[in-house]
Every structure is written in structure tokens, then in C-alpha cells.
Coordinates of C-alpha atoms in Angstrom, one line a residue:
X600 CA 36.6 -5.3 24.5
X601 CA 37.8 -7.7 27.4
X602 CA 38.7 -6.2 30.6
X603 CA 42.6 -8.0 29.7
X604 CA 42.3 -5.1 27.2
X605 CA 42.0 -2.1 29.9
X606 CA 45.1 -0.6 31.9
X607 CA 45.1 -0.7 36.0
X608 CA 43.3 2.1 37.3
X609 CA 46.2 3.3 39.3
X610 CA 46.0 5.4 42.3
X611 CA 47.2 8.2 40.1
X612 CA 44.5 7.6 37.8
X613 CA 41.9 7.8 40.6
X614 CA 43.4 11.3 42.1
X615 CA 42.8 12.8 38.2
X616 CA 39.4 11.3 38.5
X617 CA 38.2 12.9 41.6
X618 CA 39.5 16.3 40.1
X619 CA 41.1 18.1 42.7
X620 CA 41.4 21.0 41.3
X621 CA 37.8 21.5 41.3
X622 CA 37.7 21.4 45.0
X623 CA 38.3 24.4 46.3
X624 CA 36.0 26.7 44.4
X625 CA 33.3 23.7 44.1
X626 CA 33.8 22.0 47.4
X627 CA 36.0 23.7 50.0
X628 CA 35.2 27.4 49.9
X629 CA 31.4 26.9 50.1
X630 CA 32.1 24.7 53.3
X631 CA 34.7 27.1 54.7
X632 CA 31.9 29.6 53.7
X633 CA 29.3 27.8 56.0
X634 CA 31.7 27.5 58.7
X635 CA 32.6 31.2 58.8
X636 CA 29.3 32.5 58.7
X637 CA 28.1 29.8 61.8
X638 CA 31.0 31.7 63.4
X639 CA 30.0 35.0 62.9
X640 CA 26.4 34.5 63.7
X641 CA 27.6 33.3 66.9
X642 CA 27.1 29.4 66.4
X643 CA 29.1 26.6 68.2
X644 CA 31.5 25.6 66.1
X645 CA 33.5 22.0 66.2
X646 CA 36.9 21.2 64.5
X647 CA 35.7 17.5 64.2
X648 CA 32.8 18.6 62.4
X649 CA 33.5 20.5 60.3
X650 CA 36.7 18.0 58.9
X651 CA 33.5 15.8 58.5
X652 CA 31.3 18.2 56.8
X653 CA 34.7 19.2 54.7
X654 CA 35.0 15.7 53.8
X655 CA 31.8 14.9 52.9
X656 CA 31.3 17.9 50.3
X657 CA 34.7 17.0 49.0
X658 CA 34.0 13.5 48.3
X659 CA 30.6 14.0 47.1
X660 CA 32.7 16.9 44.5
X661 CA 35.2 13.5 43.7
X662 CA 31.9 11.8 43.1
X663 CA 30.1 13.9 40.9
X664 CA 33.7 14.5 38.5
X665 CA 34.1 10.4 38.4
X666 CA 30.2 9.7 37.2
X667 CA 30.4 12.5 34.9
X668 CA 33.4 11.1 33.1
X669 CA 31.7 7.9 33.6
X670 CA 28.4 8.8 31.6
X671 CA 30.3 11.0 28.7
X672 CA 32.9 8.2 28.0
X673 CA 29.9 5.6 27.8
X674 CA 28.4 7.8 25.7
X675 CA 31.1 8.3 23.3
X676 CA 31.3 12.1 24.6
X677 CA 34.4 12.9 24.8
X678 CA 37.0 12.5 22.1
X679 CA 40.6 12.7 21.7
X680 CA 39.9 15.9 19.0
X681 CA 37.8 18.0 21.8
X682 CA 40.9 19.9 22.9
X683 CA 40.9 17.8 26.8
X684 CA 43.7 18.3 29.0
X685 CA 44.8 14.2 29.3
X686 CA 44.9 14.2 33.1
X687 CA 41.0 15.4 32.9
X688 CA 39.9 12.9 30.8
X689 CA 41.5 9.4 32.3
X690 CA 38.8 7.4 30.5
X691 CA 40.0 8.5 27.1
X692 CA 43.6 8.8 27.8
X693 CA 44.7 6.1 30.3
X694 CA 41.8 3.8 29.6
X695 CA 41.6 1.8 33.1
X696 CA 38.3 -0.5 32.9
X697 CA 34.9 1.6 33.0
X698 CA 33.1 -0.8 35.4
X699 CA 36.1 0.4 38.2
X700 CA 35.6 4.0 37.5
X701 CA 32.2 3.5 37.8
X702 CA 32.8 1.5 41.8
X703 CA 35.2 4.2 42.3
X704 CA 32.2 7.1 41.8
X705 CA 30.3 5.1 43.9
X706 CA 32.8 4.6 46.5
X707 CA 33.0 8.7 46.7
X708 CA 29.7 9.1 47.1
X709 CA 29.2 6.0 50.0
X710 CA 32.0 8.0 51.5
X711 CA 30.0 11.4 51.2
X712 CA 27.0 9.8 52.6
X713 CA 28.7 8.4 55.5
X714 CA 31.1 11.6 56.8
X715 CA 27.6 14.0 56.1
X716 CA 25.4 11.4 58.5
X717 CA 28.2 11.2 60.9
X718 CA 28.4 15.1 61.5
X719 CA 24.5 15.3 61.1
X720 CA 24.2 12.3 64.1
X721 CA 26.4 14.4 66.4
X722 CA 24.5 18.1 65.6
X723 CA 21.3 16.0 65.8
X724 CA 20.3 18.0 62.3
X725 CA 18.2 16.6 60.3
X726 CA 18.5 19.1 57.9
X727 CA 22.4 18.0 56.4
X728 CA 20.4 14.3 55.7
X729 CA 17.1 16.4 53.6
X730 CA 20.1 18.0 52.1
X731 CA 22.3 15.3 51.2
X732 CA 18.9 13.1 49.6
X733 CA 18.2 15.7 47.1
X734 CA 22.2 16.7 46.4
X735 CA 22.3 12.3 45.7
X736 CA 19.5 12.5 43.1
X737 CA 20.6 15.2 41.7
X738 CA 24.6 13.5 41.5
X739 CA 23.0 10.3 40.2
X740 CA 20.6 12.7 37.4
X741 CA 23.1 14.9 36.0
X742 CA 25.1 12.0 34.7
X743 CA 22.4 9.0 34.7
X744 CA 19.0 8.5 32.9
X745 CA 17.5 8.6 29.8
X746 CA 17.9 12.4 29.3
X747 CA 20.6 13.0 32.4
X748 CA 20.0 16.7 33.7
X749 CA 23.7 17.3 32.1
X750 CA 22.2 17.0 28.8
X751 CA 19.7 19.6 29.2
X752 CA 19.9 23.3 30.3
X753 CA 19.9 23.1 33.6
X754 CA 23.4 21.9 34.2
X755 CA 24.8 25.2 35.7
X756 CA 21.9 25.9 37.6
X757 CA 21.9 22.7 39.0
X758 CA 25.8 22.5 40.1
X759 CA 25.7 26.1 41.1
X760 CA 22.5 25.4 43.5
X761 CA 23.9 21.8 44.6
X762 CA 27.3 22.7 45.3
X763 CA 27.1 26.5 45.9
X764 CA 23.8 26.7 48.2
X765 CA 23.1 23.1 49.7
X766 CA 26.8 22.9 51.2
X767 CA 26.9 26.0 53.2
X768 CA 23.7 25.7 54.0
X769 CA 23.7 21.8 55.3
X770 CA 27.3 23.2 57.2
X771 CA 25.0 26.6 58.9
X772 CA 22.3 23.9 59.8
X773 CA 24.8 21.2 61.5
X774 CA 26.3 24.2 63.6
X775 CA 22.8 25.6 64.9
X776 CA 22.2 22.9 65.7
X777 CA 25.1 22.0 67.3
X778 CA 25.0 24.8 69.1
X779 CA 21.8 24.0 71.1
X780 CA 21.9 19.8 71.5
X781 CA 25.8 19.1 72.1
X782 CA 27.9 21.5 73.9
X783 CA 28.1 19.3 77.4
X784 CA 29.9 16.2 75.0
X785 CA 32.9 15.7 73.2
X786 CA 32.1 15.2 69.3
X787 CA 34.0 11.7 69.3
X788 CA 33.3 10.2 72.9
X789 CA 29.4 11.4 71.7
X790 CA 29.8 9.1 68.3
X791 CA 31.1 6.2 69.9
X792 CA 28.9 6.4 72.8
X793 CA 25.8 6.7 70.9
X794 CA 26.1 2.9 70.2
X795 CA 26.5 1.4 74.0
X796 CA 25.3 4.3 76.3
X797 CA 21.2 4.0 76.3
X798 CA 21.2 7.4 78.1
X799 CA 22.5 9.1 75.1
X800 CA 20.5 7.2 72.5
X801 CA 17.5 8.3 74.5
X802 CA 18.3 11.6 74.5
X803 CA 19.5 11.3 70.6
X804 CA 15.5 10.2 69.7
X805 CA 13.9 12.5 71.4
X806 CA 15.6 15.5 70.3
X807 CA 14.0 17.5 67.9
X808 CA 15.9 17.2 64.9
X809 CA 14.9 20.6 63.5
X810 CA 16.0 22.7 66.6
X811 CA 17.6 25.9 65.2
X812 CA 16.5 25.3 61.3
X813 CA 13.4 27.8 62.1
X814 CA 15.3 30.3 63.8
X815 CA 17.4 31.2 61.1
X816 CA 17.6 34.1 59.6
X817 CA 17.4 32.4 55.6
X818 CA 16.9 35.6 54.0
X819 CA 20.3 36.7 54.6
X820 CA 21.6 32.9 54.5
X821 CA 19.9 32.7 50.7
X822 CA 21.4 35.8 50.1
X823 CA 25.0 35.5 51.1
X824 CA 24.9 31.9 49.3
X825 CA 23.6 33.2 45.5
X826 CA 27.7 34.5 44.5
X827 CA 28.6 30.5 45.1
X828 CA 25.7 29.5 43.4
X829 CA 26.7 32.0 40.4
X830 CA 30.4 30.9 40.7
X831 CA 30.2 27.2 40.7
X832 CA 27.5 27.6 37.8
X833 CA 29.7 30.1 35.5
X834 CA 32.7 27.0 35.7
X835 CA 29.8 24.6 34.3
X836 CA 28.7 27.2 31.5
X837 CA 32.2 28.0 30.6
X838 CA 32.7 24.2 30.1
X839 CA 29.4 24.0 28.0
X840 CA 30.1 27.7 25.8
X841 CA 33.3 26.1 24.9
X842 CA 32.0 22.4 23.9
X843 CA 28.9 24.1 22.3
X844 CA 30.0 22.1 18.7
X845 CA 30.7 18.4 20.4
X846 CA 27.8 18.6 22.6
X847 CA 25.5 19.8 19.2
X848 CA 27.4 16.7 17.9
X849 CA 26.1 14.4 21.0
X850 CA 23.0 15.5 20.8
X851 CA 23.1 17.9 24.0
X852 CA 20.9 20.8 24.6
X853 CA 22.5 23.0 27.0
X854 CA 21.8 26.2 27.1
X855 CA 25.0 27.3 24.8
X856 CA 23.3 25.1 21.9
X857 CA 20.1 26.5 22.4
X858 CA 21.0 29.6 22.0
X859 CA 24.3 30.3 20.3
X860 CA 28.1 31.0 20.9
X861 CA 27.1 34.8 20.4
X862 CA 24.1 35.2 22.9
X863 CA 25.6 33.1 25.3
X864 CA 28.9 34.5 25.5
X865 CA 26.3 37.7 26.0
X866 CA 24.7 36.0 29.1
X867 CA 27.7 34.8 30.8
X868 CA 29.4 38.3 31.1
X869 CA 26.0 39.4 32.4
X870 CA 26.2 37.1 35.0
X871 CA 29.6 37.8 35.4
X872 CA 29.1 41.4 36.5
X873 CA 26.0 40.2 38.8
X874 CA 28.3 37.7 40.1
X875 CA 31.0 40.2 41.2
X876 CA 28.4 43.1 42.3
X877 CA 26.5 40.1 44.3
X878 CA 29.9 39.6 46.1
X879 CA 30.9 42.6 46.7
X880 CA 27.0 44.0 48.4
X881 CA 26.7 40.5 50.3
X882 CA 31.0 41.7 52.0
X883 CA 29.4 45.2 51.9
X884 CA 25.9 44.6 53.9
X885 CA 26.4 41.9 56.0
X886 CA 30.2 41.8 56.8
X887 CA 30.9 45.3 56.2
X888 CA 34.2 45.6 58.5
X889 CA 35.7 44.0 56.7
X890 CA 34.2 44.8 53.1
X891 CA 37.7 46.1 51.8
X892 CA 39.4 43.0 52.0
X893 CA 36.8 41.8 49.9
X894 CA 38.0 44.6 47.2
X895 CA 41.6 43.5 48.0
X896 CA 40.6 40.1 46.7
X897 CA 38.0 40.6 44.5
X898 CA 41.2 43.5 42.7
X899 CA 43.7 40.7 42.8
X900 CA 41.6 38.3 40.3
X901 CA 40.8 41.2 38.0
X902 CA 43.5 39.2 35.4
X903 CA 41.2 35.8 35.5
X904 CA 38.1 38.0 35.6
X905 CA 39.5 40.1 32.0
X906 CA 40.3 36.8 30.3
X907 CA 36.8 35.6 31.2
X908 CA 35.9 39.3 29.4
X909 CA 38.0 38.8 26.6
X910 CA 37.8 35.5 25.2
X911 CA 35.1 34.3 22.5
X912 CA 35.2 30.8 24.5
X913 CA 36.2 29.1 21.6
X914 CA 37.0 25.2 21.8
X915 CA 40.6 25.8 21.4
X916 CA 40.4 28.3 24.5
X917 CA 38.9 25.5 27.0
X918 CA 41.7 24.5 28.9
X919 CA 42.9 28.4 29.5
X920 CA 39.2 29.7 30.6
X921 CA 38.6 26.7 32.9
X922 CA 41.8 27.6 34.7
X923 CA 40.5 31.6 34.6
X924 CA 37.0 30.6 35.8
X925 CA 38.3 28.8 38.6
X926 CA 40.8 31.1 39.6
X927 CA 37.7 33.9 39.4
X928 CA 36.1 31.5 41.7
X929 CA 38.6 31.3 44.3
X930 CA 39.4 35.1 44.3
X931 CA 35.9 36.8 44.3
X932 CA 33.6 34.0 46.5
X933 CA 36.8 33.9 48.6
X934 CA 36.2 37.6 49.3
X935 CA 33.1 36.5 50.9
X936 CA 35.4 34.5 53.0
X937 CA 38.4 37.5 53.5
X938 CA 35.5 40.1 54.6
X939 CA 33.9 37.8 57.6
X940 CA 37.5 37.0 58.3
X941 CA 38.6 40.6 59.0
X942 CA 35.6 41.3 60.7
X943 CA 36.4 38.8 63.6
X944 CA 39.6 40.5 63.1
X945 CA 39.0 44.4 63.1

């Protein structure tokens, strides 16, 4: 087909790529997650910074929805029969020319690179970069390759760990760092500076770009992460339960083909109650004053959580239980969020 043959790739059409409404259970709450805790544990925090860090795990979240779409259409993945909603699948529905959807993926990740080694440059972290290497690989390998990682069944552990660990922890690192290296400067006179003042740049190399990483407590950092890694991970595996017949068809082996509809409806709402008990104990242990308005929240998505129960996560289902895992997201990681929040508070 010539490219006279595709439609424009309007600016609508990019929006529906980039997916917002996977942000804020993918993207934003882990970083607002990362921010909070940094707060709580006493770090430095900047405004500039964290819009950077925001924007950077953002875009890299716009990036990962555009390459995915990218790969499956290239593939012949997706099809007008598999039950999509038509502003989630622009490649079938809109059909703007694949070689701009694929500069537009790229264009999100450039743009992810760049805000992440901005904030890391100020926080003189070199932690965020170590970070945002592996998250690039493992962008480029769920969708790319001979056998992409999206194919196999690794999929939700590799979101969950990408999105759900690396971004809170690339956000705790920038701010203990931060915290040590740059509270005499302004973030922006700091950025521009760093270019014409040989003072700073002297100072800037021989800082030691893994200040603070060692004095971290991880243990409770891995810990208080593992509920975003299980909820950013349950939205993959809802997706891949409910497309376990057209990714059979495709030739995919995710977990759901490997082992059945049956068992893994069976596994999910086992990791659905570790999920929610992981929550709740992380609000409980190491925010615990203000633990119940992580039951307040975590009681207020007990509708998305039943549905999630309920359902047999057929394909018919899809568009329902992606909105109910999302929603479970936003209400049970977010009580992560609501318990720091009110202990600042009370």
C-alpha cells in the first residue's frame, strides 16, 4: 500500500496513541509514589524536578503504548473482530501511515531520555541514567525482536517491574541525591549554568555520582514498591487472560496460553488478594498514621476490585475489566499514596 493510501496522523490520533488513560496507574502514581516517600524520609525535594521526572516516566508510558501498537499491527495482531475499543487501536481504525507512528514512539522515548537526564544532571544521580538504560531495552524488547518479550510470559512481570519499581525508585534516588549535592543552587540557574560556568562543571565531575544510593534503606524501598509492581502487572495480565484465543492465534505464549483461561483466572485472583494485603501492610508498617486512609481508599474501589472477582475474563469482557483494573489500580496503590499523605498530615 502507498503512503497516498494512509490517513494524516492527526494530533488526535497521536493523544489515543500515547494512551492516557494508562498514565496514572502506570506512570503518574508510581512517580507521585517516589516523590512522597523522598518526602517522608526527609529528602530535599524540588518542584522542577519532579515535573521532569513526571515527564519523563510519562512519556516513556506514551512510548511504550505507541511501539506496542506499532509491533501488533505489523504483525497482523490486532483485528477489527478482537472486541478493541477504536480510540485504542488507531492503527486498525484510523489507519495513519505506520512509519509515522513508528517516529512518533520514538519521539516519546527521545523525550523520556532527555527530561530523566535533565533531572539526573541537576541531582548529580547516576542512578535515574542505570535506570533509564535497562527501562530503554526493555521498551525497545517487549515490542521488537525476533521473539519480543511481549510474546513470551514475562510481559507482566516485566511492565509491573519497569513501570512499577524502576520509576519510584529512579525518583527516591534523584531526591537523595538531591538532597546532598544541590541545595545552595536553583534547579534552572544550575542547568543553564552548567554549560558556561567552569566552577560548576568542575564541581559537576567530581561529584560522586552515587552519593545517597548506599545509604538507602532498599529493603523497605523494595518493599513499599512490590503493590505497583503487582498493579501495573495485573493490567498486562488482564489484557493477556482476555486475548488468550488471538494471541494462541498469533502465535504468543503468555502465560494465559500456557496455562489456560481456568488456571489463570485462578492466579490472577491470587495475586489479587496479595496485591491488596501487600498494600494495606506496606500503609500499615511503614506509614501507619495514616494506615486508615489507606482502608478508606482501598473500601472505595471494592466495586472495580469485585468485577475483577467476578468475571471469567472473557474476550467480550475486555474493554469492561481493563477499565476495572485500572480503576483497582488507582484506588488501592493510591492508598499507598493517601496513607504517607495523612501522615505528614496527622
Amino acid at each position: 500500500m502507498s503512503d497516498t493510501k494512509y490517513k494524516k496522523l492527526t494530533f488526535l490520533s497521536m493523544v489515543r496513541l500515547a494512551a492516557p488513560h494508562t498514565w496514572p496507574a502506570a506512570s503518574i502514581l508510581p512517580c507521585v509514589f517516589g516523590l512522597l516517600y523522598s518526602a517522608y524520609v526527609g529528602f530535599k525535594v524540588s518542584p522542577f524536578l519532579f515535573i521532569l521526572l513526571l515527564i519523563s516516566s510519562v512519556f516513556s508510558q506514551c512510548a511504550v503504548n505507541t511501539l506496542n501498537d506499532y509491533a501488533d499491527y505489523k504483525k497482523g495482531a490486532d483485528k477489527i473482530t478482537d472486541n478493541l475499543d477504536p480510540t485504542d487501536a488507531v492503527l486498525l481504525y484510523e489507519s495513519p501511515n505506520p512509519k509515522h507512528v513508528l517516529n512518533l514512539g520514538v519521539v516519546f522515548c527521545c523525550t523520556s531520555l532527555l527530561t530523566g537526564c535533565c533531572a539526573a544532571l541537576i541531582a548529580h544521580s547516576a542512578m535515574p541514567f542505570l535506570i533509564g538504560i535497562i527501562a530503554a531495552f526493555a521498551i525497545v524488547f517487549y515490542s521488537f525482536g525476533k521473539t519480543p518479550l511481549s510474546y513470551l510470559p514475562l510481559g507482566e512481570i516485566v511492565s509491573g517491574v519497569v513501570m512499577g519499581a524502576l520509576i519510584p525508585i529512579a525518583v527516591i534516588c534523584v531526591f537523595a541525591s538531591y538532597s546532598q549535592n544541590f541545595s545552595f543552587v536553583s534547579d534552572i540557574i544550575f542547568l543553564s549554568s552548567l554549560f558556561n560556568d567552569k566552577a560548576i562543571q568542575l564541581s559537576w565531575l567530581s561529584s560522586n555520582w552515587f552519593y545517597g544510593a548506599g545509604y538507602l534503606d532498599w529493603v523497605n524501598i523494595f518493599i513499599s514498591v512490590v503493590p505497583f509492581v503487582f498493579g501495573i502487572g495485573l493490567i498486562n495480565f488482564t489484557q493477556n487472560i482476555c486475548d488468550l484465543e488471538k494471541d494462541t492465534e498469533s502465535g504468543r505464549k503468555t502465560l494465559p496460553v500456557l496455562v489456560g483461561r481456568k488456571n489463570a483466572c485462578i492466579i490472577f485472583k491470587i495475586c489479587l488478594v496479595l496485591w491488596i494485603a501487600i498494600a494495606l501492610h506496606v500503609s500499615f508498617w511503614h506509614f501507619g498514621e495514616g494506615f486508615w486512609a489507606a482502608v478508606v481508599c482501598t473500601i472505595f474501589g471494592i466495586g472495580s476490585i469485585r468485577q475483577l472477582f467476578i468475571s471469567k475474563f472473557l474476550q467480550k469482557d475486555r474493554q469492561v475489566l481493563m477499565q476495572s483494573i485500572i480503576k483497582s489500580n488507582l484506588f488501592i496503590n493510591s492508598a499507598i499514596c493517601f496513607s504517607i499523605i495523612a501522615s505528614f498530615i496527622f
